[in-house]
């Protein structure tokens, strides 16, 4: 799996640099490593790795090794671009769309508010109010119960969204592609949750 992840990661970088999100957010699945079978709810004590059992610590070390291998493979695939004489143009082109670290430090999060308002508008237009409300239901339910799987989906959607809004000089609707998949799953979970709630209400009234 780490080899497949590395190849996909490398091919993604060859296509679009924002695919870096998928690799960088892979550690989010560490939320599932601890006591997944015994309890699906996140426990803040799980943050303290030294309190884990030896079995869980061993799984963590293996995961880090596999993740590191995928990084190496991905960079090897990306290395194909270095064979081109125009490789340096990629960095110059990125400067037209992304603020540099120096610009960010001088005016931190100056792009955040405007970009988040713009992307939020796109979400409402593409998803519609009904689906946005379903996603909100899933988020509230997941945060309230500290459900690990829902928390992972929330992080996979929110972190790329905030990162893009913070560093992007120009945003296009196609950028939503990188954090829409987890939102679609959240919408589905919200629809399921709402359906179960309505069924319980119908059963209570019928009784």
Short mmCIF file of C-alpha atoms in Angstrom, two decimals:
data_model
loop_
_atom_site.label_atom_id
_atom_site.label_comp_id
_atom_site.label_asym_id
_atom_site.label_seq_id
_atom_site.Cartn_x
_atom_site.Cartn_y
_atom_site.Cartn_z
CA UNK A 1 0.00 0.00 0.00
CA UNK A 2 2.85 2.40 0.75
CA UNK A 3 4.24 1.79 -2.75
CA UNK A 4 0.84 2.51 -4.30
CA UNK A 5 0.44 5.62 -2.12
CA UNK A 6 3.90 6.83 -3.16
CA UNK A 7 3.17 6.34 -6.86
CA UNK A 8 -0.22 8.07 -6.60
CA UNK A 9 1.36 10.88 -4.59
CA UNK A 10 4.10 11.35 -7.20
CA UNK A 11 1.67 11.27 -10.11
CA UNK A 12 -0.54 13.76 -8.29
CA UNK A 13 2.36 16.17 -7.87
CA UNK A 14 3.14 15.82 -11.56
CA UNK A 15 -0.40 17.01 -12.26
CA UNK A 16 -1.12 19.61 -9.57
CA UNK A 17 0.93 20.69 -6.57
CA UNK A 18 -2.15 20.88 -4.24
CA UNK A 19 -2.13 17.06 -4.28
CA UNK A 20 0.45 17.56 -1.55
CA UNK A 21 -2.54 17.82 0.78
CA UNK A 22 -3.33 14.12 0.36
CA UNK A 23 0.16 13.10 1.41
CA UNK A 24 0.55 15.70 4.17
CA UNK A 25 -2.80 14.76 5.72
CA UNK A 26 -2.08 11.04 5.73
CA UNK A 27 -1.03 11.23 9.43
CA UNK A 28 -4.64 12.13 10.23
CA UNK A 29 -5.43 8.40 10.02
CA UNK A 30 -3.33 8.00 13.17
CA UNK A 31 -6.56 8.84 14.97
CA UNK A 32 -7.74 5.36 14.02
CA UNK A 33 -4.67 3.52 15.28
CA UNK A 34 -5.55 3.58 18.97
CA UNK A 35 -8.35 1.39 20.32
CA UNK A 36 -10.25 1.40 17.05
CA UNK A 37 -11.82 -1.99 17.60
CA UNK A 38 -12.63 -1.40 21.26
CA UNK A 39 -13.95 2.15 20.95
CA UNK A 40 -14.64 4.30 17.90
CA UNK A 41 -14.66 7.53 19.94
CA UNK A 42 -11.56 9.69 20.15
CA UNK A 43 -9.96 9.99 23.59
CA UNK A 44 -7.67 12.95 24.23
CA UNK A 45 -5.44 10.66 26.27
CA UNK A 46 -4.58 8.90 23.01
CA UNK A 47 -2.43 11.91 22.13
CA UNK A 48 0.17 10.74 24.64
CA UNK A 49 1.96 8.06 22.62
CA UNK A 50 4.11 6.93 25.55
CA UNK A 51 0.95 5.73 27.30
CA UNK A 52 0.07 3.44 24.42
CA UNK A 53 0.50 -0.30 24.68
CA UNK A 54 3.57 -1.88 23.08
CA UNK A 55 1.38 -3.32 20.34
CA UNK A 56 -0.04 0.12 19.46
CA UNK A 57 3.44 1.69 19.57
CA UNK A 58 4.73 -1.02 17.25
CA UNK A 59 1.90 -0.33 14.80
CA UNK A 60 2.72 3.38 14.96
CA UNK A 61 6.39 2.80 14.11
CA UNK A 62 5.44 0.56 11.19
CA UNK A 63 3.01 3.18 9.92
CA UNK A 64 5.67 5.90 10.07
CA UNK A 65 8.07 3.65 8.14
CA UNK A 66 5.51 2.89 5.44
CA UNK A 67 4.57 6.57 5.19
CA UNK A 68 8.23 7.54 4.86
CA UNK A 69 8.66 4.98 2.08
CA UNK A 70 5.70 6.49 0.21
CA UNK A 71 7.31 9.93 0.49
CA UNK A 72 10.56 8.64 -1.03
CA UNK A 73 8.72 6.93 -3.89
CA UNK A 74 6.60 10.01 -4.54
CA UNK A 75 9.65 12.24 -4.73
CA UNK A 76 11.31 9.77 -7.10
CA UNK A 77 8.30 9.98 -9.42
CA UNK A 78 8.33 13.77 -9.14
CA UNK A 79 12.01 13.71 -10.05
CA UNK A 80 10.98 13.09 -13.66
CA UNK A 81 10.24 16.82 -13.91
CA UNK A 82 13.84 17.65 -13.05
CA UNK A 83 14.88 16.16 -16.39
CA UNK A 84 13.27 19.12 -18.12
CA UNK A 85 15.17 22.34 -18.79
CA UNK A 86 12.02 24.26 -17.89
CA UNK A 87 11.73 22.84 -14.36
CA UNK A 88 12.59 26.19 -12.78
CA UNK A 89 9.53 27.72 -14.46
CA UNK A 90 7.22 25.76 -12.14
CA UNK A 91 8.37 27.71 -9.10
CA UNK A 92 8.00 31.01 -10.93
CA UNK A 93 4.51 30.09 -12.10
CA UNK A 94 3.45 29.13 -8.57
CA UNK A 95 4.36 32.62 -7.35
CA UNK A 96 1.50 33.99 -9.45
CA UNK A 97 -1.03 31.96 -7.45
CA UNK A 98 0.50 31.44 -3.99
CA UNK A 99 1.99 33.91 -1.52
CA UNK A 100 5.58 33.30 -0.47
CA UNK A 101 6.55 32.51 3.11
CA UNK A 102 8.00 36.01 3.46
CA UNK A 103 4.77 37.62 2.23
CA UNK A 104 2.76 35.43 4.59
CA UNK A 105 4.89 36.44 7.59
CA UNK A 106 4.56 40.12 6.70
CA UNK A 107 0.78 39.92 6.35
CA UNK A 108 -0.36 36.64 7.94
CA UNK A 109 -3.81 35.41 6.94
CA UNK A 110 -4.46 38.57 4.92
CA UNK A 111 -6.05 36.40 2.21
CA UNK A 112 -7.97 34.16 4.59
CA UNK A 113 -11.22 36.06 5.11
CA UNK A 114 -11.88 36.99 1.48
CA UNK A 115 -10.95 33.55 0.14
CA UNK A 116 -13.08 31.70 2.70
CA UNK A 117 -16.07 33.91 1.90
CA UNK A 118 -15.58 33.22 -1.81
CA UNK A 119 -15.19 29.46 -1.43
CA UNK A 120 -18.15 29.32 0.98
CA UNK A 121 -20.28 30.97 -1.69
CA UNK A 122 -19.21 28.34 -4.20
CA UNK A 123 -20.07 25.57 -1.75
CA UNK A 124 -23.59 26.91 -1.27
CA UNK A 125 -24.07 27.25 -5.02
CA UNK A 126 -22.78 23.80 -5.94
CA UNK A 127 -24.12 21.83 -2.97
CA UNK A 128 -27.26 23.77 -2.21
CA UNK A 129 -28.52 24.76 1.22
CA UNK A 130 -30.06 21.33 1.90
CA UNK A 131 -26.80 19.42 1.41
CA UNK A 132 -24.81 22.02 3.34
CA UNK A 133 -27.21 21.57 6.26
CA UNK A 134 -26.77 17.78 6.03
CA UNK A 135 -23.00 18.25 6.19
CA UNK A 136 -23.45 20.53 9.22
CA UNK A 137 -25.54 17.84 10.93
CA UNK A 138 -22.77 15.31 10.34
CA UNK A 139 -20.13 17.70 11.71
CA UNK A 140 -22.16 18.47 14.85
CA UNK A 141 -22.90 14.79 15.42
CA UNK A 142 -19.26 13.77 14.87
CA UNK A 143 -17.80 16.48 17.13
CA UNK A 144 -20.35 15.80 19.84
CA UNK A 145 -19.65 12.06 19.90
CA UNK A 146 -15.92 12.46 19.04
CA UNK A 147 -16.37 9.84 16.34
CA UNK A 148 -12.90 9.14 14.93
CA UNK A 149 -14.02 8.53 11.36
CA UNK A 150 -16.10 11.70 11.23
CA UNK A 151 -13.30 13.73 12.83
CA UNK A 152 -10.91 12.46 10.15
CA UNK A 153 -13.29 13.55 7.38
CA UNK A 154 -13.69 16.96 9.01
CA UNK A 155 -9.90 17.44 9.21
CA UNK A 156 -9.42 16.27 5.63
CA UNK A 157 -11.88 18.94 4.48
CA UNK A 158 -11.07 21.86 6.80
CA UNK A 159 -7.26 21.80 6.76
CA UNK A 160 -6.91 22.05 2.93
CA UNK A 161 -9.68 24.66 2.87
CA UNK A 162 -8.00 26.92 5.43
CA UNK A 163 -4.55 26.35 3.90
CA UNK A 164 -5.74 27.26 0.42
CA UNK A 165 -7.60 30.30 1.69
CA UNK A 166 -4.54 31.47 3.65
CA UNK A 167 -1.92 31.18 0.91
CA UNK A 168 -3.76 31.48 -2.40
CA UNK A 169 -3.60 34.80 -4.24
CA UNK A 170 -6.18 33.57 -6.74
CA UNK A 171 -8.78 30.86 -6.20
CA UNK A 172 -10.89 29.06 -8.77
CA UNK A 173 -13.86 26.72 -8.22
CA UNK A 174 -11.72 23.78 -9.40
CA UNK A 175 -9.69 24.13 -6.18
CA UNK A 176 -12.72 22.80 -4.30
CA UNK A 177 -11.91 19.40 -5.78
CA UNK A 178 -9.22 18.74 -3.17
CA UNK A 179 -11.54 18.96 -0.17
CA UNK A 180 -14.91 18.08 -1.68
CA UNK A 181 -14.64 14.23 -1.47
CA UNK A 182 -14.68 14.14 2.37
CA UNK A 183 -17.52 16.67 2.32
CA UNK A 184 -19.59 14.38 0.11
CA UNK A 185 -19.16 11.58 2.64
CA UNK A 186 -20.13 13.97 5.44
CA UNK A 187 -23.25 14.95 3.49
CA UNK A 188 -24.14 11.26 3.11
CA UNK A 189 -23.67 10.68 6.83
CA UNK A 190 -25.80 13.74 7.57
CA UNK A 191 -28.59 12.43 5.34
CA UNK A 192 -28.40 9.05 7.10
CA UNK A 193 -28.48 10.70 10.54
CA UNK A 194 -31.46 12.86 9.59
CA UNK A 195 -33.27 9.85 8.13
CA UNK A 196 -32.76 7.83 11.32
CA UNK A 197 -34.03 10.74 13.41
CA UNK A 198 -37.18 11.12 11.30
CA UNK A 199 -37.84 7.38 11.46
CA UNK A 200 -37.66 7.48 15.26
CA UNK A 201 -40.11 10.38 15.32
CA UNK A 202 -42.54 8.50 13.07
CA UNK A 203 -42.30 5.39 15.24
CA UNK A 204 -42.91 7.40 18.41
CA UNK A 205 -46.00 9.05 16.94
CA UNK A 206 -47.36 5.76 15.62
CA UNK A 207 -47.01 4.20 19.09
#
